[in-house]
mmCIF file of C-alpha atoms in Angstrom:
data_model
loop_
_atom_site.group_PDB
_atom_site.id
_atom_site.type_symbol
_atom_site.label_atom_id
_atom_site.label_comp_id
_atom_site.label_asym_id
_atom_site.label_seq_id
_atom_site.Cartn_x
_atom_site.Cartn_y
_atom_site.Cartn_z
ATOM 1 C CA UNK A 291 -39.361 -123.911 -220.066
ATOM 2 C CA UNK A 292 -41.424 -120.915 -220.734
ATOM 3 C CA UNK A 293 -40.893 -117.750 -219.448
ATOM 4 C CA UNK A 294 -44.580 -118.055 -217.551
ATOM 5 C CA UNK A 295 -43.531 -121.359 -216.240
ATOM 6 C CA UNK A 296 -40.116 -120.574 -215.081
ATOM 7 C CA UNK A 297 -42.444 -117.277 -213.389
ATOM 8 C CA UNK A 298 -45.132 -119.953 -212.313
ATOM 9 C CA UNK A 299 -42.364 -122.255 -210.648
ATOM 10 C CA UNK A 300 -40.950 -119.435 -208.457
ATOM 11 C CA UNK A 301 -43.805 -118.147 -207.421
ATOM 12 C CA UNK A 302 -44.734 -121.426 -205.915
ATOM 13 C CA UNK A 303 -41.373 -122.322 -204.575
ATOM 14 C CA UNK A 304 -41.578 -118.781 -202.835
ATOM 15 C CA UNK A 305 -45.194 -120.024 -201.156
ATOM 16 C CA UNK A 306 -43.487 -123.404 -200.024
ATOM 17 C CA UNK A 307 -41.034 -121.592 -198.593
ATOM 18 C CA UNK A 308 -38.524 -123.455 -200.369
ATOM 19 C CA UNK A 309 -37.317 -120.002 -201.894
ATOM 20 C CA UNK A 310 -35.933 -116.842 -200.479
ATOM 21 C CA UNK A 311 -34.209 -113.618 -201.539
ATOM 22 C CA UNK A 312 -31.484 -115.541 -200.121
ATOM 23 C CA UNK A 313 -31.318 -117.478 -202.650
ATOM 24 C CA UNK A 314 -30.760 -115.002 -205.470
ATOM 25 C CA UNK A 315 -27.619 -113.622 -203.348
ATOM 26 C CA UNK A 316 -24.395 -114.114 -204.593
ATOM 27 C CA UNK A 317 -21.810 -115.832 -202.142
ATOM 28 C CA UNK A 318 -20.330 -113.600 -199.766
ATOM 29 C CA UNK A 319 -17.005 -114.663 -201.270
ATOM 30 C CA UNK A 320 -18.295 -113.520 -204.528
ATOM 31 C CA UNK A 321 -19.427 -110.164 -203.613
ATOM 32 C CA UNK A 322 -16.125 -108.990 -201.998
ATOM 33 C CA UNK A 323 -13.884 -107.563 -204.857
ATOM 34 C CA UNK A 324 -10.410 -108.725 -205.242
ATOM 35 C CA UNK A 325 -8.061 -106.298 -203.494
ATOM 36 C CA UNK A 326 -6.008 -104.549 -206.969
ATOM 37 C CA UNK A 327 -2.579 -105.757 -207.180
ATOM 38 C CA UNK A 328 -0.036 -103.370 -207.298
ATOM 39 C CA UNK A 329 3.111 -103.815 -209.667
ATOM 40 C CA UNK A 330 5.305 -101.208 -209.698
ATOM 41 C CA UNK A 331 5.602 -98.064 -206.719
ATOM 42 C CA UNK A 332 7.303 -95.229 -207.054
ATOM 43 C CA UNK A 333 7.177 -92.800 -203.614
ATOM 44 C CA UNK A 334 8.226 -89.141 -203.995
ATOM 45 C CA UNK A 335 8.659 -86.482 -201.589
ATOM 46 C CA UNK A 336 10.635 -84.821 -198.986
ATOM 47 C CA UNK A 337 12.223 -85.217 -195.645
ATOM 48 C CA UNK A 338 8.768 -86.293 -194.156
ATOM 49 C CA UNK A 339 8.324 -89.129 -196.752
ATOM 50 C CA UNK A 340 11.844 -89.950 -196.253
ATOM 51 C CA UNK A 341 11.127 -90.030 -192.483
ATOM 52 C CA UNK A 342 15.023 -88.694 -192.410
ATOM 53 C CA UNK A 343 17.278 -90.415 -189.739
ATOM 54 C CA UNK A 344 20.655 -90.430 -188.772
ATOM 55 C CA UNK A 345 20.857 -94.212 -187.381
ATOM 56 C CA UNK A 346 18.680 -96.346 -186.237
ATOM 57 C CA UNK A 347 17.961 -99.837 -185.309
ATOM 58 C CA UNK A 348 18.048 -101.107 -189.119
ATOM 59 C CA UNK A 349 21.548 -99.300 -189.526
ATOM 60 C CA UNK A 350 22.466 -95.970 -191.409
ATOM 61 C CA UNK A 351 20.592 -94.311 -194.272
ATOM 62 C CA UNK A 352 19.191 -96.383 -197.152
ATOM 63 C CA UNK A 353 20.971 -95.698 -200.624
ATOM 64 C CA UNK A 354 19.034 -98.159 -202.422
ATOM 65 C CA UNK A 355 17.313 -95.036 -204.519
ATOM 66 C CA UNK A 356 18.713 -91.827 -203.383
ATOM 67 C CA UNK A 357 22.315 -90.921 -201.765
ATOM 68 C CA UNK A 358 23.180 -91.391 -198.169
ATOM 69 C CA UNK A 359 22.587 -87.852 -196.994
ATOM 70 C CA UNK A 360 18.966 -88.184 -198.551
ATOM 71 C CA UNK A 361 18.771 -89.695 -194.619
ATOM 72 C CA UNK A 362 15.953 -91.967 -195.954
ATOM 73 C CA UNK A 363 14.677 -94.236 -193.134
ATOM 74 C CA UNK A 364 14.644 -98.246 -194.091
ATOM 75 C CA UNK A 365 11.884 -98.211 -192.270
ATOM 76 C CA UNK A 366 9.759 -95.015 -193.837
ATOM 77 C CA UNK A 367 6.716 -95.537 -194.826
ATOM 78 C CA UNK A 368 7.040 -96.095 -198.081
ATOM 79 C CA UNK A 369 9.067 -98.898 -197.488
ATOM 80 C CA UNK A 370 6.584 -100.051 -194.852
ATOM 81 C CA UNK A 371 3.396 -99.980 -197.881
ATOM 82 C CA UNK A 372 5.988 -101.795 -200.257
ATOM 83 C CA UNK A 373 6.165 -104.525 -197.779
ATOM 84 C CA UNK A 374 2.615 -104.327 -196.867
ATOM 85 C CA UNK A 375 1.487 -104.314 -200.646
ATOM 86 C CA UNK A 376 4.243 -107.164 -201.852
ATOM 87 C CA UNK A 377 4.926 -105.231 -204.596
ATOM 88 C CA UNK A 378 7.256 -106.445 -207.495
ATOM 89 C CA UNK A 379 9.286 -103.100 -208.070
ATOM 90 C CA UNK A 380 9.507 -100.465 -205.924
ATOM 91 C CA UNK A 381 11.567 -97.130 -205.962
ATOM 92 C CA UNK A 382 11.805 -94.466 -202.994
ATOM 93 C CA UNK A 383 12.945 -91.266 -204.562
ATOM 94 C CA UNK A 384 12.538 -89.300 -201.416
ATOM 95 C CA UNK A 385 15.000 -86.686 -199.804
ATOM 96 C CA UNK A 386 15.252 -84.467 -196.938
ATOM 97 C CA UNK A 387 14.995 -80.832 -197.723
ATOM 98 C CA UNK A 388 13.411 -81.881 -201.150
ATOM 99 C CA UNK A 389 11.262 -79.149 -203.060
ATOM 100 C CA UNK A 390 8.929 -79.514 -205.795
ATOM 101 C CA UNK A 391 11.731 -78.510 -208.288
ATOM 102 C CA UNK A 392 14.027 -81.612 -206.937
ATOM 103 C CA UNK A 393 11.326 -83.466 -208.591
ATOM 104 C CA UNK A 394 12.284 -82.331 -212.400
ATOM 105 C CA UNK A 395 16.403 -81.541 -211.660
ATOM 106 C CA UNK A 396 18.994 -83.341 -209.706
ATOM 107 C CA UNK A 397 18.732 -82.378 -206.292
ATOM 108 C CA UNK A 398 22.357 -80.659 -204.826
ATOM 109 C CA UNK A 399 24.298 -79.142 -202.042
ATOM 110 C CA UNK A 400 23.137 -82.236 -199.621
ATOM 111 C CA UNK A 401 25.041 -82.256 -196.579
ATOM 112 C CA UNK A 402 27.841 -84.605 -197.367
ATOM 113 C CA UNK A 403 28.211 -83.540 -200.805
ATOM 114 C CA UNK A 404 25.652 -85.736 -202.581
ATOM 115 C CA UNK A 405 23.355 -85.192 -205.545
ATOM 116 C CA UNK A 406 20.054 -86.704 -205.808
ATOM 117 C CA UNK A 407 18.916 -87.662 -209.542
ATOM 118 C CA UNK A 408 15.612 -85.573 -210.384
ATOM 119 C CA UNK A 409 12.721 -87.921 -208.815
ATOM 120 C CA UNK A 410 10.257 -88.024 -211.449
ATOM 121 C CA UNK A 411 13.385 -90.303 -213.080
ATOM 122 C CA UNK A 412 11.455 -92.913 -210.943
ATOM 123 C CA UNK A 413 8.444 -92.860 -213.020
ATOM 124 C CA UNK A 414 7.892 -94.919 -215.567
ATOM 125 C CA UNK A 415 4.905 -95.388 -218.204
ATOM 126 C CA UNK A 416 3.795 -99.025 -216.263
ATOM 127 C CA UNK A 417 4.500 -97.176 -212.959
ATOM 128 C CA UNK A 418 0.894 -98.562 -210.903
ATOM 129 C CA UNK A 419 1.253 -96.400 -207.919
ATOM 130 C CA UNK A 420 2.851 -93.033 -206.793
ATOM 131 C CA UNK A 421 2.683 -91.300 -203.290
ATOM 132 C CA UNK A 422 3.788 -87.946 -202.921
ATOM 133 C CA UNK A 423 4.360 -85.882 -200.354
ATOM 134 C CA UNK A 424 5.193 -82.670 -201.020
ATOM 135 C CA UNK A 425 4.857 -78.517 -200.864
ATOM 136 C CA UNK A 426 6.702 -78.190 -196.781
ATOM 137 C CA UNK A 427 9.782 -76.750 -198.214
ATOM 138 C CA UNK A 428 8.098 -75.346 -200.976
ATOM 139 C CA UNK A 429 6.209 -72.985 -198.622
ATOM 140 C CA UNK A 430 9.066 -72.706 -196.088
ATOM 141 C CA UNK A 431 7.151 -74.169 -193.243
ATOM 142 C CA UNK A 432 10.082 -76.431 -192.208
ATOM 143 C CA UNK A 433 12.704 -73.486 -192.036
ATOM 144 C CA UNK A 434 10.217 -71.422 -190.110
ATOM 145 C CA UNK A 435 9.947 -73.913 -187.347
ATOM 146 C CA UNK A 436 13.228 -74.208 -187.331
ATOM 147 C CA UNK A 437 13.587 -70.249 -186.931
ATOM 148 C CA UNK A 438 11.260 -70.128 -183.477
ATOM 149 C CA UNK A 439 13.398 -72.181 -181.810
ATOM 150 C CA UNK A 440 14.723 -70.367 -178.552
ATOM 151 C CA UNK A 441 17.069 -71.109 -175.797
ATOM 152 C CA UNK A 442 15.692 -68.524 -173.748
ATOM 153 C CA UNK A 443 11.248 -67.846 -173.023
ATOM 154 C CA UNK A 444 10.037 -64.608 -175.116
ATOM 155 C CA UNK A 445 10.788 -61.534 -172.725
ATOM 156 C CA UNK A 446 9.419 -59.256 -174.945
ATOM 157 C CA UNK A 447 13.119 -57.872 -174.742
ATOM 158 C CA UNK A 448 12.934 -57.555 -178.263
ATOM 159 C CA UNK A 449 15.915 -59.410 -178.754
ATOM 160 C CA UNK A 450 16.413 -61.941 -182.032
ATOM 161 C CA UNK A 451 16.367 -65.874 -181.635
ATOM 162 C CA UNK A 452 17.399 -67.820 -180.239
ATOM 163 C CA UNK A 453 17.819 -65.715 -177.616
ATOM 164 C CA UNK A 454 14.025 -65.202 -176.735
ATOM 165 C CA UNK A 455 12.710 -63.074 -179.604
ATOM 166 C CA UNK A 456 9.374 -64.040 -181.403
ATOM 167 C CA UNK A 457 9.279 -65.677 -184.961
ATOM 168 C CA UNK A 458 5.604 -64.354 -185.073
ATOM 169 C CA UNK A 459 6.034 -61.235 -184.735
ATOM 170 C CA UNK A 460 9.305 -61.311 -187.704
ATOM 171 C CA UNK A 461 6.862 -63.476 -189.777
ATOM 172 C CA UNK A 462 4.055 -60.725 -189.467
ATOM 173 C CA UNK A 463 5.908 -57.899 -189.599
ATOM 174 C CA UNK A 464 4.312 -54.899 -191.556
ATOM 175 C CA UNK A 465 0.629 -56.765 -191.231
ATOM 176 C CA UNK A 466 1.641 -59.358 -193.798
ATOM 177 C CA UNK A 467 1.926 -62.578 -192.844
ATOM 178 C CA UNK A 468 5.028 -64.380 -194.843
ATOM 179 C CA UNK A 469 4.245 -68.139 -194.255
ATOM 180 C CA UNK A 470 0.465 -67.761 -195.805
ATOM 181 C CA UNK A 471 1.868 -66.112 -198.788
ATOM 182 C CA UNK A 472 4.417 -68.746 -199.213
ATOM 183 C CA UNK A 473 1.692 -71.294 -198.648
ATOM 184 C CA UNK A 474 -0.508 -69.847 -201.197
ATOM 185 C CA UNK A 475 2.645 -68.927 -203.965
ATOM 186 C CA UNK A 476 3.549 -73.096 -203.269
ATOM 187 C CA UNK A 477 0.011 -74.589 -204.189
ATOM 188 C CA UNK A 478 0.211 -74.579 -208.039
ATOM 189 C CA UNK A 479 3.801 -75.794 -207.756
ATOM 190 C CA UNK A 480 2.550 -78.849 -206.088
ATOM 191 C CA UNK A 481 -0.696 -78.785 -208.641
ATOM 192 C CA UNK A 482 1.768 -78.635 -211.436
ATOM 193 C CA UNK A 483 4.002 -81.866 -209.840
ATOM 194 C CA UNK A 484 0.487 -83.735 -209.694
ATOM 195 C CA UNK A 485 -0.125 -83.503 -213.015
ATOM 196 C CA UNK A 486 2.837 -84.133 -214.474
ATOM 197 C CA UNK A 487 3.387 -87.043 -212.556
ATOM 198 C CA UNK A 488 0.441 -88.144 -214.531
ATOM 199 C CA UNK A 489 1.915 -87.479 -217.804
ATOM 200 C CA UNK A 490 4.482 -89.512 -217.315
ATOM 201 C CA UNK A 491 3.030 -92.276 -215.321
ATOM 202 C CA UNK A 492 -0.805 -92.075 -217.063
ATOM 203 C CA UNK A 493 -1.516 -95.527 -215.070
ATOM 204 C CA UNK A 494 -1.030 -94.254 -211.630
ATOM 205 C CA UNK A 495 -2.922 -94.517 -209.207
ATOM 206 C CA UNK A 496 -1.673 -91.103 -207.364
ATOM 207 C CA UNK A 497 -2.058 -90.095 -203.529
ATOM 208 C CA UNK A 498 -1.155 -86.864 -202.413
ATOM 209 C CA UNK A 499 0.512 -87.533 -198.609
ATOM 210 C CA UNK A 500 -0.610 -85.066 -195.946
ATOM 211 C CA UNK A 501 1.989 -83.942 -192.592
ATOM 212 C CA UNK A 502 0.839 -85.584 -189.668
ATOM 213 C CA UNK A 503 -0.260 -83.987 -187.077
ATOM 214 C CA UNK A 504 3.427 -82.640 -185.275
ATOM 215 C CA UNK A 505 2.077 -79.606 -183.799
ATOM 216 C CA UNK A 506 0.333 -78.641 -180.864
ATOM 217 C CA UNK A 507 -2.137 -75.814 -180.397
ATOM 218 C CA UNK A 508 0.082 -74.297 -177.801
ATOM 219 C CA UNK A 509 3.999 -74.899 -176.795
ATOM 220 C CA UNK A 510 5.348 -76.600 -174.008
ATOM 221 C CA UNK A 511 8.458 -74.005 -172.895
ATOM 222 C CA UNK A 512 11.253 -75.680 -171.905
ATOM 223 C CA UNK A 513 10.346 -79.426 -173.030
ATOM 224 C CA UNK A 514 10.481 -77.565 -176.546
ATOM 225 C CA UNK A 515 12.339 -74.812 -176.970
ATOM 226 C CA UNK A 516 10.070 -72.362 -178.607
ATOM 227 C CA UNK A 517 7.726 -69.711 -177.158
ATOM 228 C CA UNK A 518 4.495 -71.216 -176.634
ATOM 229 C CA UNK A 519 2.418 -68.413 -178.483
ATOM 230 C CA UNK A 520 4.840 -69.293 -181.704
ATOM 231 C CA UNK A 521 4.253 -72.621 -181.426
ATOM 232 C CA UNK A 522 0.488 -71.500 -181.366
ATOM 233 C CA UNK A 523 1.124 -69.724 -184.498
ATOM 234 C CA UNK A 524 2.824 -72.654 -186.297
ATOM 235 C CA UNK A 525 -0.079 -75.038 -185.462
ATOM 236 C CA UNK A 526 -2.201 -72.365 -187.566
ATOM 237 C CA UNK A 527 0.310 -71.808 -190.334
ATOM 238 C CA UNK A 528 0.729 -76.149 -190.301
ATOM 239 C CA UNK A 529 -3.113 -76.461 -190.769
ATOM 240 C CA UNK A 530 -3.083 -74.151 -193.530
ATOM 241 C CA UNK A 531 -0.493 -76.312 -195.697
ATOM 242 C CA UNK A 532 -2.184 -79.360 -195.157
ATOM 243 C CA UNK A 533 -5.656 -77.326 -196.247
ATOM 244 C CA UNK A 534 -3.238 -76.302 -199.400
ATOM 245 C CA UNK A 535 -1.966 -79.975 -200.000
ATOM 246 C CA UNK A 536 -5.489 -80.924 -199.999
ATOM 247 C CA UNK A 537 -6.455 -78.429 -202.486
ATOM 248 C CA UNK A 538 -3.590 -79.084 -204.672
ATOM 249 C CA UNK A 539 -4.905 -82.577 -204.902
ATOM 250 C CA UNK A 540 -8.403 -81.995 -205.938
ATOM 251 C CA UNK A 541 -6.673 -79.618 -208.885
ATOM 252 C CA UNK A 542 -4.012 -81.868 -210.003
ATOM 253 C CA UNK A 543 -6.283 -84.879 -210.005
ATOM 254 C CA UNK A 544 -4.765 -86.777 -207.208
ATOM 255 C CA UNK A 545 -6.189 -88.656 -203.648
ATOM 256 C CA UNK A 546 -5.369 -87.160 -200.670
ATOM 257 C CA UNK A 547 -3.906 -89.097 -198.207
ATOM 258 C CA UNK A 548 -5.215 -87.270 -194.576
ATOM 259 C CA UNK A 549 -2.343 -88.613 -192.075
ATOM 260 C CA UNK A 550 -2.868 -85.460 -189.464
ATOM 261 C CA UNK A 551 -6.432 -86.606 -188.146
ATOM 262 C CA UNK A 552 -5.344 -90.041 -187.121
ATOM 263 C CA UNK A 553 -2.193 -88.847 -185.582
ATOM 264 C CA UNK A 554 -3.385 -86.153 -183.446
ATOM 265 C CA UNK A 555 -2.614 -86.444 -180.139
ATOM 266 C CA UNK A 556 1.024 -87.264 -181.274
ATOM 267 C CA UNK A 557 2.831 -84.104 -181.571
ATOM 268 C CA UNK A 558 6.119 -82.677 -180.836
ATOM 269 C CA UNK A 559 5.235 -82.012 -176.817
ATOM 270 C CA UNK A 560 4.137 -85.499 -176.014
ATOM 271 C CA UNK A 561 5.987 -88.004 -174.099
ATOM 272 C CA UNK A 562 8.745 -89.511 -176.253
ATOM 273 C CA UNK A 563 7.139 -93.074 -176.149
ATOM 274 C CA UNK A 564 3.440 -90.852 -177.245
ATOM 275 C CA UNK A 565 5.395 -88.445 -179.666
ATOM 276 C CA UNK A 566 5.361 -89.146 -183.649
ATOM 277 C CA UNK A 567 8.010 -86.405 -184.316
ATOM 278 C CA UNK A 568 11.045 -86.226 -182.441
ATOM 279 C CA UNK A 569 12.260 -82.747 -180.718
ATOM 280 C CA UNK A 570 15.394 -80.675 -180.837
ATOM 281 C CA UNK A 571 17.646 -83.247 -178.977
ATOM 282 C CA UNK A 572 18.019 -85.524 -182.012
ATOM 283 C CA UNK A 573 17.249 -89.371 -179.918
ATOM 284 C CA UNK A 574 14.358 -91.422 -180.094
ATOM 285 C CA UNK A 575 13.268 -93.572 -177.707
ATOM 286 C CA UNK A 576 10.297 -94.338 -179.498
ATOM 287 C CA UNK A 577 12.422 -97.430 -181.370
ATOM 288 C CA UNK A 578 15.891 -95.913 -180.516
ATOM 289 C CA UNK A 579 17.303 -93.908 -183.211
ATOM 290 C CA UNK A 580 19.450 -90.872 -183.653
ATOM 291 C CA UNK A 581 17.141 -88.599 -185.356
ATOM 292 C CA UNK A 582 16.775 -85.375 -187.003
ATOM 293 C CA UNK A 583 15.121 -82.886 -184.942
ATOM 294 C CA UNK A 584 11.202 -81.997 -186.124
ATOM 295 C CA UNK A 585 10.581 -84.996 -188.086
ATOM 296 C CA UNK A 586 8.781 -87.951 -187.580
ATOM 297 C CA UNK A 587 10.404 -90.857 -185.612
ATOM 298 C CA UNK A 588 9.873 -94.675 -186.801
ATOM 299 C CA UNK A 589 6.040 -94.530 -184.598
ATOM 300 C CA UNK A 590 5.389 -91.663 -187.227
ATOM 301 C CA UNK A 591 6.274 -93.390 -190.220
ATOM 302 C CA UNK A 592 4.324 -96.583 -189.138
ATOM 303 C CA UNK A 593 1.167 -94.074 -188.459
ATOM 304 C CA UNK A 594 2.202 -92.687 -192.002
ATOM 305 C CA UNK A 595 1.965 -96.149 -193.672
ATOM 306 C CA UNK A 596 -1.241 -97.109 -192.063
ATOM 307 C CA UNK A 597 -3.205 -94.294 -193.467
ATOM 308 C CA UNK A 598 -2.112 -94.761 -196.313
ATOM 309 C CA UNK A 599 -2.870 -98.490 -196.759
ATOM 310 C CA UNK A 600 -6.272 -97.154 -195.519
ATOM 311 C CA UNK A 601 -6.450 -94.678 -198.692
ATOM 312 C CA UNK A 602 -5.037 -97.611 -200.998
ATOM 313 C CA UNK A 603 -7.793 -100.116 -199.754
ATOM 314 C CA UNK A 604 -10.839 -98.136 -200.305
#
């Protein structure tokens, strides 16, 4: 048939009403691409990709991938997007207290003696899919939070923690503010860890992990020990690493993975069946569990894991 026929025909079958622009659709089967099949995940990061735990409901520490006192959850979200994804191989090279450097030499001085191999051993050339969560330590963010931690409120007694004094005003002292400069000196370390991971994994697909959202814009003296103005200032100083992690990303070629905007609402002062990271007094009733204090509790890591299914799906 000639093209003007085959033209001729449709025309007509278009005036009989016989055809549609239906009819040129594909099948709504057909249209919806195949989900991408992941092979081989290898998850790198730090205490809050470890979603570090004591005990808990699925027993002590995993050592599958990393020593004991690496406190990796078996149910952290990486382990949680392994399931999820049914993949083949999957590695969690994750440790509490874990800087960018852990990520090219062994990790030491954990606190029962172990060593964790460096994690980019992990990665392999046919490696399909790395998160990473990274850059906390790196900027001393955890270790800060850890320093405005007070037994008594802030009497303006001048006296050090934890006996009342403000972590502010040490962290500002002389008009320069110590946790933005670490922030800013920690961004091309975690740019740098991006892009090697994709030298040695030039497959990947990579996603940069975010913190969730664990602080509030004020404190809640005595439920958490901490003056609530310094807990004000850590919600500031935690917004600007997550703005760094995201920039990091965009430079080292990665997807960022944004767990802090679903999980606000969630922080640190909530009720402990609300909360997503744990307090000072280290149980969780949100899936019981003897935690570590200022991390994310099993709610977290499940909060963790859905975003970044979200990410892996789009």
């Amino acid at each position: 048939m000639s093209r003007t026929r085959r033209l001729a025909t449709a025309f007509a079958m278009v005036a009989a009403g016989t055809l549609t622009v239906s009819s040129f659709a594909a099948p709504a089967e057909a249209a919806k691409a195949k989900p991408k099949v992941y092979k081989e995940y290898v998850s790198l990061g730090d205490s809050w990709t470890a979603d570090v735990v004591l005990l808990n409901a699925q027993g002590l520490p995993a050592t599958e991938f990393a020593p004991i006192d690496c406190a990796q959850s078996r149910v952290n979200y990486p382990r949680l997007v392994a399931k999820a994804l049914n993949v083949k191989t999957f590695r969690d090279a994750s440790c509490g207290s874990a800087t960018t450097r852990d990520f090219t030499q062994p990790q030491t001085g954990l606190p029962i003696g172990g060593t964790n191999p460096p994690q980019f051993d992990r990665l392999t050339k046919t490696t399909d899919l790395v998160t990473v969560g990274i850059g906390g330590n790196d900027a001393g963010v955890a270790s800060a939070a850890t320093g405005c931690l007070n037994l008594l409120p802030n009497l303006g007694l001048g006296l050090p923690s934890p006996l009342g004094g403000s972590c502010k005003d040490k962290l500002t002292a002389g008009g320069k503010d110590q946790l933005t400069a670490q922030i800013n000196a920690a961004e091309p370390k975690v740019v740098a860890a991006l892009k090697a991971i994709r030298k040695k994994s030039p497959k990947a697909r990579i996603l940069a992990v975010n913190y969730l959202a664990a602080v509030p814009t004020t404190g809640c003296y005595p439920y958490v020990q901490a003056d609530n103005a310094d807990i004000a200032y850590l919600y500031v100083k935690f917004n600007e690493l997550n703005a760094m992690v995201k920039r990091a990303a965009a430079k080292g070629g990665a997807e960022l993975v944004d767990t802090y905007t679903p999980t606000i609402g969630h922080d640190v002062c909530q009720l402990p069946h609300i909360r997503y990271v744990e307090g000072v007094i280290p149980l969780s009733l949100n899936a019981p569990a003897v935690s570590i204090p200022l991390h994310p509790n099993s709610a977290g890591a499940a909060a963790q894991a859905e975003a970044v299914l979200a990410q892996i799906k789009r």
